[in-house]
mmCIF file of C-alpha atoms and ligand atoms in Angstrom:
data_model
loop_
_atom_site.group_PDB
_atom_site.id
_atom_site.type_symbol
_atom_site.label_atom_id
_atom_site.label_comp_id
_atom_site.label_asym_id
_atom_site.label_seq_id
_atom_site.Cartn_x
_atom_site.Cartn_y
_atom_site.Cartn_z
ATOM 1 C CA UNK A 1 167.545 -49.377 14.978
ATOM 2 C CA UNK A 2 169.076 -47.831 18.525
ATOM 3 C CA UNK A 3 166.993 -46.634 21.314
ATOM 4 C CA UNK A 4 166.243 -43.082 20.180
ATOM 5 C CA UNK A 5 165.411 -39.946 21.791
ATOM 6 C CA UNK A 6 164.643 -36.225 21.510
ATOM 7 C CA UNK A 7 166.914 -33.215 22.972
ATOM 8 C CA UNK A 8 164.696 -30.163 23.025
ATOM 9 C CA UNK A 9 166.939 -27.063 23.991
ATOM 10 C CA UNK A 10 163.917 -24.434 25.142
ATOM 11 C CA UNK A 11 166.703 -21.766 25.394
ATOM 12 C CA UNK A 12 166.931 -21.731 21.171
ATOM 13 C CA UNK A 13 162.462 -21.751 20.533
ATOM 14 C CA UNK A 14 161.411 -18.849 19.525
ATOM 15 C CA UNK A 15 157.995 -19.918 19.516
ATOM 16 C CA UNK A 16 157.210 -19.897 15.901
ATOM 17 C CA UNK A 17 155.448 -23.001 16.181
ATOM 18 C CA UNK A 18 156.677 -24.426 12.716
ATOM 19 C CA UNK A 19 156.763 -27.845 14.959
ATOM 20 C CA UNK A 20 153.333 -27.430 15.373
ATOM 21 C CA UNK A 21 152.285 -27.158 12.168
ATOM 22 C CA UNK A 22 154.741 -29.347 10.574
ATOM 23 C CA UNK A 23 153.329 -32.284 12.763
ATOM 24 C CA UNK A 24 149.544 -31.584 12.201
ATOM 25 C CA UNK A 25 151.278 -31.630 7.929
ATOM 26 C CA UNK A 26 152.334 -34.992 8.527
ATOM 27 C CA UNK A 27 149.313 -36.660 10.432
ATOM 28 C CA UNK A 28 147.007 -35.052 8.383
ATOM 29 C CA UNK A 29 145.637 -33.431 11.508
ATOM 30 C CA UNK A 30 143.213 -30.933 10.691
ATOM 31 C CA UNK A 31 143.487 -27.383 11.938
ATOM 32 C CA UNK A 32 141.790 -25.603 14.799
ATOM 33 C CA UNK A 33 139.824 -22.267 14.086
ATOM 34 C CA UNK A 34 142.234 -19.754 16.239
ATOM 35 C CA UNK A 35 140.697 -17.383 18.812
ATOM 36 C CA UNK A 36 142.275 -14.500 20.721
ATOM 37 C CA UNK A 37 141.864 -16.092 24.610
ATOM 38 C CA UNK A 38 144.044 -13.279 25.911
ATOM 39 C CA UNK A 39 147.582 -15.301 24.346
ATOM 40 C CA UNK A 40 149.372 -15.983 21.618
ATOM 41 C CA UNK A 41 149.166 -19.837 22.218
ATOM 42 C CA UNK A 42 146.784 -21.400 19.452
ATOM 43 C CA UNK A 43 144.883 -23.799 20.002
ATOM 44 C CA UNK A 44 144.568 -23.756 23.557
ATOM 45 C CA UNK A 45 145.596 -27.463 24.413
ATOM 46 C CA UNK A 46 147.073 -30.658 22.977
ATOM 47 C CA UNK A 47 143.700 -32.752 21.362
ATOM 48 C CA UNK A 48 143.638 -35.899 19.051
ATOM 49 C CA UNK A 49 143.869 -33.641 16.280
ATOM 50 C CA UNK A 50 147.467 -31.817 17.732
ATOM 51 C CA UNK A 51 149.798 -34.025 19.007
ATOM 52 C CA UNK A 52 152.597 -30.844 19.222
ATOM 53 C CA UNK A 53 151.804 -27.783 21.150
ATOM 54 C CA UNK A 54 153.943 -24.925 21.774
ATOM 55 C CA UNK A 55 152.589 -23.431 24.840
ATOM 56 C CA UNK A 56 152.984 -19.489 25.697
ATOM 57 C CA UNK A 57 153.035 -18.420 29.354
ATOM 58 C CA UNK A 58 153.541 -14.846 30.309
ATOM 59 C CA UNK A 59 154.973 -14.130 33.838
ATOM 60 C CA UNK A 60 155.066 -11.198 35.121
ATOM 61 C CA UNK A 61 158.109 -9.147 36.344
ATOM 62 C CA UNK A 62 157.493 -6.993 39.088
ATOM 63 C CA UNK A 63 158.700 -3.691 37.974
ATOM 64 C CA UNK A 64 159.896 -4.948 34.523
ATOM 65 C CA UNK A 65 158.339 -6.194 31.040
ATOM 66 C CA UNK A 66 156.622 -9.512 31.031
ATOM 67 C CA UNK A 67 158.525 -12.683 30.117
ATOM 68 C CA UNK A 68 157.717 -15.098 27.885
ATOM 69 C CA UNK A 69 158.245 -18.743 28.486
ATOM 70 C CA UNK A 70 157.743 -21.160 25.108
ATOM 71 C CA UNK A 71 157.185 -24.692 25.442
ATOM 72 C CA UNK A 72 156.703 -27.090 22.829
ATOM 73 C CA UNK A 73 154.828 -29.956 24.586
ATOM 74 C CA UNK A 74 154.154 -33.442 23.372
ATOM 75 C CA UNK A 75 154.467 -36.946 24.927
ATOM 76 C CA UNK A 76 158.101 -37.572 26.177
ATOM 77 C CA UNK A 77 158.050 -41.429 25.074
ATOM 78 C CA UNK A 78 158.733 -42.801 28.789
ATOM 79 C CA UNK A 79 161.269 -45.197 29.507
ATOM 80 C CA UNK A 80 158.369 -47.138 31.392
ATOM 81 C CA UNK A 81 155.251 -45.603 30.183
ATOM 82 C CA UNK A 82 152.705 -45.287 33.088
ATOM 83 C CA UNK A 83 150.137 -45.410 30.631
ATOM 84 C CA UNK A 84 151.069 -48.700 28.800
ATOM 85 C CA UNK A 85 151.188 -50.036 32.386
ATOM 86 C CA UNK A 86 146.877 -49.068 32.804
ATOM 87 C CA UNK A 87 146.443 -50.205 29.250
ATOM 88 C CA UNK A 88 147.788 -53.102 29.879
ATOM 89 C CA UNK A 89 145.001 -54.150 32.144
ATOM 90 C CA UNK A 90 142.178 -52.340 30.801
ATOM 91 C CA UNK A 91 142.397 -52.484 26.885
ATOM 92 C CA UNK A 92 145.073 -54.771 26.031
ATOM 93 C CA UNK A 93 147.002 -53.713 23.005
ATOM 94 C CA UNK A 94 145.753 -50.334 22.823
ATOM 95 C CA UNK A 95 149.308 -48.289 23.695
ATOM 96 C CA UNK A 96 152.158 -50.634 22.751
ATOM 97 C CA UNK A 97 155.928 -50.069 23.090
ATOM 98 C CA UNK A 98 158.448 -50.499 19.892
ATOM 99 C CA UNK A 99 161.488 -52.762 21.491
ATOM 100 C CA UNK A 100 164.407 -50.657 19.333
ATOM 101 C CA UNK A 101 163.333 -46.913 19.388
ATOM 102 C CA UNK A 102 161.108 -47.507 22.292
ATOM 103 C CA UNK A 103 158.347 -45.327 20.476
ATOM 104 C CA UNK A 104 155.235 -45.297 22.402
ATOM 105 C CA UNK A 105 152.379 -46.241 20.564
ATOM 106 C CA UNK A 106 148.607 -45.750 20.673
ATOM 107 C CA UNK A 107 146.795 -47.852 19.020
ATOM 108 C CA UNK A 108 143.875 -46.810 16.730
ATOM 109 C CA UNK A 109 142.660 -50.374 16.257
ATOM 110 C CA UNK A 110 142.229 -51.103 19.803
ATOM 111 C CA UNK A 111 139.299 -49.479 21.200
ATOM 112 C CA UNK A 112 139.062 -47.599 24.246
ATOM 113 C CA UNK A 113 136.415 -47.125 27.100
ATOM 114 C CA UNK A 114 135.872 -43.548 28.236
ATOM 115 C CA UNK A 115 136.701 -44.618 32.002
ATOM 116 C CA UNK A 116 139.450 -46.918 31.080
ATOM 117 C CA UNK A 117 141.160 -43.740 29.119
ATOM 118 C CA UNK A 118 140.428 -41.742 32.112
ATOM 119 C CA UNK A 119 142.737 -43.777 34.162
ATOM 120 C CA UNK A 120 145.250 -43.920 31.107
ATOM 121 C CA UNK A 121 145.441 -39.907 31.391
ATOM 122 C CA UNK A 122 145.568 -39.772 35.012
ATOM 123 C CA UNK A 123 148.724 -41.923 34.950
ATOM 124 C CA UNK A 124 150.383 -40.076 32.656
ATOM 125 C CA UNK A 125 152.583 -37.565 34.583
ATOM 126 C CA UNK A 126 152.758 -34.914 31.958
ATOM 127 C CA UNK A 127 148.922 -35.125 30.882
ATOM 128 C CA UNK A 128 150.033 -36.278 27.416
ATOM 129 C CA UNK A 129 146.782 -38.783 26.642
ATOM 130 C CA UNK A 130 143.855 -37.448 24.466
ATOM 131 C CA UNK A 131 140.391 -39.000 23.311
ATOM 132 C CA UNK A 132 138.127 -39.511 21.099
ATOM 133 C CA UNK A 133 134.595 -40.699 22.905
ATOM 134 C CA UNK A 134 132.328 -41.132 19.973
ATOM 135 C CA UNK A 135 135.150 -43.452 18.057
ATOM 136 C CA UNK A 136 136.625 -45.223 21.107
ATOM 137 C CA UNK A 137 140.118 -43.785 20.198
ATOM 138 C CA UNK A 138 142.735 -42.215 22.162
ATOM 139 C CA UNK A 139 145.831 -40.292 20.266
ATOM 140 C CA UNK A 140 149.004 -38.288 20.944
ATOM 141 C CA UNK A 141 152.771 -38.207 18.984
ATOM 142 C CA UNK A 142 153.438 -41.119 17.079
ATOM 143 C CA UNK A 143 157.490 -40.576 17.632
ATOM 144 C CA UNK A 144 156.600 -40.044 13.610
ATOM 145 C CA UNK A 145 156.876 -43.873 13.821
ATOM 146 C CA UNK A 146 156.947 -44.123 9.957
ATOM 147 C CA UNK A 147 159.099 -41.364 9.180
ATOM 148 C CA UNK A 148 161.981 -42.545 11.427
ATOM 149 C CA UNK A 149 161.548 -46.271 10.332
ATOM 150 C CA UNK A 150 162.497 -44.637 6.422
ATOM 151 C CA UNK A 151 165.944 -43.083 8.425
ATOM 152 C CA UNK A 152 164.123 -39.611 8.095
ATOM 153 C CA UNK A 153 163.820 -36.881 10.994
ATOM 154 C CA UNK A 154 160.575 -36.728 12.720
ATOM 155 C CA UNK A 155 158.815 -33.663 11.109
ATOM 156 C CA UNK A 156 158.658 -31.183 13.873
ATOM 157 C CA UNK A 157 162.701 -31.968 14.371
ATOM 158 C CA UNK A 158 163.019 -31.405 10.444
ATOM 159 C CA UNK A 159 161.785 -28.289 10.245
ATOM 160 C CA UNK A 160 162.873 -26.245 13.504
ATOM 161 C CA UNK A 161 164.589 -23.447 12.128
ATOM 162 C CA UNK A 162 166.689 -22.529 15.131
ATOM 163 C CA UNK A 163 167.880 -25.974 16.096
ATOM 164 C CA UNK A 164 166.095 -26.199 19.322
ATOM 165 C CA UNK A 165 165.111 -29.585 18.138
ATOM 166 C CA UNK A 166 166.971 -32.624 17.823
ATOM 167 C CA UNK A 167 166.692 -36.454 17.604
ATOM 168 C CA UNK A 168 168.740 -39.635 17.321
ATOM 169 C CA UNK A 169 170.614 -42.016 19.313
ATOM 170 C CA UNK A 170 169.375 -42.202 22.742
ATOM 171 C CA UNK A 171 173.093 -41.982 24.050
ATOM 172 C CA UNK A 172 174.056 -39.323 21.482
ATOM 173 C CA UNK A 173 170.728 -37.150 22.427
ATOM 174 C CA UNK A 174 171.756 -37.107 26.736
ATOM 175 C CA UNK A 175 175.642 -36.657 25.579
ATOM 176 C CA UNK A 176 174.582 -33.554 23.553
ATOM 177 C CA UNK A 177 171.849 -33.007 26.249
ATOM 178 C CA UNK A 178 174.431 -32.615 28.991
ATOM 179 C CA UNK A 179 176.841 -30.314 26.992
ATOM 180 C CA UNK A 180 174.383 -28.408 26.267
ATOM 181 C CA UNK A 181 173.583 -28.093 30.419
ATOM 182 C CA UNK A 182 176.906 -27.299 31.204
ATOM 183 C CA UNK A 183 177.147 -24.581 28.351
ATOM 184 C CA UNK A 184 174.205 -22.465 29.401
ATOM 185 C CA UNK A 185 175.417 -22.983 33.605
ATOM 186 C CA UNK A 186 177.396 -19.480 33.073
ATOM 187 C CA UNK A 187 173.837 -17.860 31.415
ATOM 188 C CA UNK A 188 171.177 -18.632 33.579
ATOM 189 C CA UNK A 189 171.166 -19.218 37.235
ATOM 190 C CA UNK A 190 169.092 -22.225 37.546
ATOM 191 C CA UNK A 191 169.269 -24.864 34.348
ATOM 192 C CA UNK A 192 168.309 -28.107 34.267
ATOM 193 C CA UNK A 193 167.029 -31.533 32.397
ATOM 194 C CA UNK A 194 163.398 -32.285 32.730
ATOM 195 C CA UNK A 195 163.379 -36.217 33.879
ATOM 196 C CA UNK A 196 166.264 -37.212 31.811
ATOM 197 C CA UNK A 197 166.527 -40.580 33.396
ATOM 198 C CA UNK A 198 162.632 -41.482 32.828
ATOM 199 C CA UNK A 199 162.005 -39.664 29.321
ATOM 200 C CA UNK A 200 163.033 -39.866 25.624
ATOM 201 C CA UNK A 201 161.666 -36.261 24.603
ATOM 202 C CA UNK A 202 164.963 -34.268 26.684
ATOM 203 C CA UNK A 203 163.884 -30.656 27.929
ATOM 204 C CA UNK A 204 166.359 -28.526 29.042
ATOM 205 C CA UNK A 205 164.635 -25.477 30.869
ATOM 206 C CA UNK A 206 166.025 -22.828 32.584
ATOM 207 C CA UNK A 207 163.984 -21.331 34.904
ATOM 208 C CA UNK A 208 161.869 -22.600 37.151
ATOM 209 C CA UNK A 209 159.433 -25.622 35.131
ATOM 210 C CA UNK A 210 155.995 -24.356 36.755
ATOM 211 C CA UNK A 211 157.133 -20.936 34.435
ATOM 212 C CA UNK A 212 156.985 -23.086 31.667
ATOM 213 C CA UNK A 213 153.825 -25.299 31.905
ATOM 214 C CA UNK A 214 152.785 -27.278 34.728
ATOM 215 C CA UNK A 215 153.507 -30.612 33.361
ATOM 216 C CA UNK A 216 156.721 -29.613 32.199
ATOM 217 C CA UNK A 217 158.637 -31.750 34.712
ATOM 218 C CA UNK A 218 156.978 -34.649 36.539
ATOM 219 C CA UNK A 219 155.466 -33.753 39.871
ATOM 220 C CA UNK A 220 156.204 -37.072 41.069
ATOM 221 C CA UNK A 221 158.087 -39.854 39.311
ATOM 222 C CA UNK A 222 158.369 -42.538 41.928
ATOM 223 C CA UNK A 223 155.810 -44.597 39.707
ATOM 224 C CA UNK A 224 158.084 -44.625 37.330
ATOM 225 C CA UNK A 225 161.507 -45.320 38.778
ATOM 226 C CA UNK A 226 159.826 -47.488 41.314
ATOM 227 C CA UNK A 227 158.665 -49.648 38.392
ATOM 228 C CA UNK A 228 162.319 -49.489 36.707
ATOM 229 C CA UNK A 229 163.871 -50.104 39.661
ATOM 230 C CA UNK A 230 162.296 -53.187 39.945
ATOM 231 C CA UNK A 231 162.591 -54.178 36.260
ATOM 232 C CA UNK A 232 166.244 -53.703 37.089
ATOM 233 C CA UNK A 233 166.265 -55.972 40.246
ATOM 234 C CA UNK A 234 164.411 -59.043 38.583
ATOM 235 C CA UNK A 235 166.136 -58.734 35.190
ATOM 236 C CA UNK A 236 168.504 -60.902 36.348
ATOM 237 C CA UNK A 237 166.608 -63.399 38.263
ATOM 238 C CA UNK A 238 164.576 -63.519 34.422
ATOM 239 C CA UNK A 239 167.642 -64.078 32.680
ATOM 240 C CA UNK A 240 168.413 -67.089 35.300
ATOM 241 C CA UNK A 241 164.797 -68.778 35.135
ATOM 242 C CA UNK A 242 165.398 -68.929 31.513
ATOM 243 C CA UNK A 243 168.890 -70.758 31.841
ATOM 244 C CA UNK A 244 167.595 -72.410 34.085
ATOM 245 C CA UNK A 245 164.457 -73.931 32.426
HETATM 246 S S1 SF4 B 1 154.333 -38.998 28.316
HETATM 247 FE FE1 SF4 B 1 152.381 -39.863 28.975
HETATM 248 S S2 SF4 B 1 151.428 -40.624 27.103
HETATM 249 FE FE2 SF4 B 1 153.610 -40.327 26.669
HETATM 250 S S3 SF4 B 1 154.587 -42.337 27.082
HETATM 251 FE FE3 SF4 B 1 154.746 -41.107 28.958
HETATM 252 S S4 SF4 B 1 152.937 -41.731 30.136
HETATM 253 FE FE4 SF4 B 1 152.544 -42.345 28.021
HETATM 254 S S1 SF4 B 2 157.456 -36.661 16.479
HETATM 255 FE FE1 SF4 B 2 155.940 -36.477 14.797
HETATM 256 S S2 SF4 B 2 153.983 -36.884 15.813
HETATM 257 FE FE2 SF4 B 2 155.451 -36.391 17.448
HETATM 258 S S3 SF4 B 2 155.282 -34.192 17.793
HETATM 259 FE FE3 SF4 B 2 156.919 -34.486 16.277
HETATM 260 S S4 SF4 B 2 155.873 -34.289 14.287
HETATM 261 FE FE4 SF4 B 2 154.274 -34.662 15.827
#
């Protein structure tokens, strides 16, 4: 199986949050008790019983009608997952990496310490991590691990009616990714991809990201292409050592 990734075009949600729901389906997540907090966005944040959120934030325009901005959050798989990088050190085992999707993992057999998952979540750049204190357990998207290892769509993908959602081939996903860019340049004045060098979960946003959520694009990713960067430089010197020896 390839390296896979997500493309999620935010221009095409309409924020019906069938995502949502379809993901809490297939974990077997149970539901939250919905309140009215002044928002349509229900529940009010990702937890380790909703691993898909689609987030609502209202801007106002002076002298015009609100705007809504829809987000549907979840973690973005990272090319070099800051978190693994803590895990490693603190609770070996507990967040592993698949090799061919590149699927990052948590692991419910490997317990966690509520300061070592502290650290986890702080290294996270787009506050993905979640715990459970009493069990030791930390949780977020599975990349529907064992859906995608049968050849099916992960579920939220599946059931987007509007085709904001789509996975597959890393390559494919940034080609279709970048079309997609180019497309909406004539629409809106300022589009972009969120991190598409660091990330396997694509955004394309239009507007400004702090509109959309304020983890929607990585305040600051030199952790992360520091640490590829340097994966890059003493790949070869690896592959060298082991001709060598
Ligand atoms: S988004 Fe956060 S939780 Fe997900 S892989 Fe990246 S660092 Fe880890
Ligand atoms: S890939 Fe699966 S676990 Fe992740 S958000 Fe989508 S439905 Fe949920």
């Amino acid at each position: 199986m390839a390296d896979k990734s997500f493309f999620i075009d935010t221009t095409k949600c309409t924020a019906c949050r069938g995502c949502q729901i379809a993901c809490k389906q297939w974990n077997k997540n149970p539901g939250t008790k919905t309140l009215q907090r002044g928002s349509h966005q229900n529940p009010p944040d990702l937890s380790t019983s909703t691993f898909k959120l689609v987030r609502f934030n209202e801007v106002e325009v002076p002298g015009g009608e609100p705007k809504w901005y829809f987000f549907p959050d979840q973690c973005r798989h990272c090319m070099s997952p800051p978190c693994k990088e803590v895990a490693d050190g603190k609770a070996k085992g507990a967040i592993i990496q698949d090799e061919k999707t590149g699927a990052v993992i948590f692991n419910p057999k490997v317990k966690a310490k509520p300061a070592d998952f502290k650290e986890i979540r702080e290294a996270c750049p787009y506050d993905i991590p979640r715990f459970n204190p009493s069990a030791g357990i930390m949780a977020k998207c599975t990349m529907c691990f064992d859906r995608i290892n049968e050849g099916m769509l992960p579920a939220c993908v599946k059931t987007c009616p509007t085709g904001a959602m789509s996975f597959g081939d890393r390559k494919d996903m940034l080609e279709k990714a970048n079309k997609r860019l180019e497309e909406v340049k004539s629409l809106y004045k300022e589009p972009m991809l969120a991190n598409p060098d660091d990330v396997r979960v694509i955004y394309l946003i239009v507007d400004d990201p702090k509109k959309y959520h304020k983890f929607a694009v990585a305040e600051n990713t030199i952790g992360i292409t520091r640490k590829m960067a340097l994966k890059r430089l003493f790949q070869p010197l690896n592959g060298l050592r082991h001709m060598i020896g």
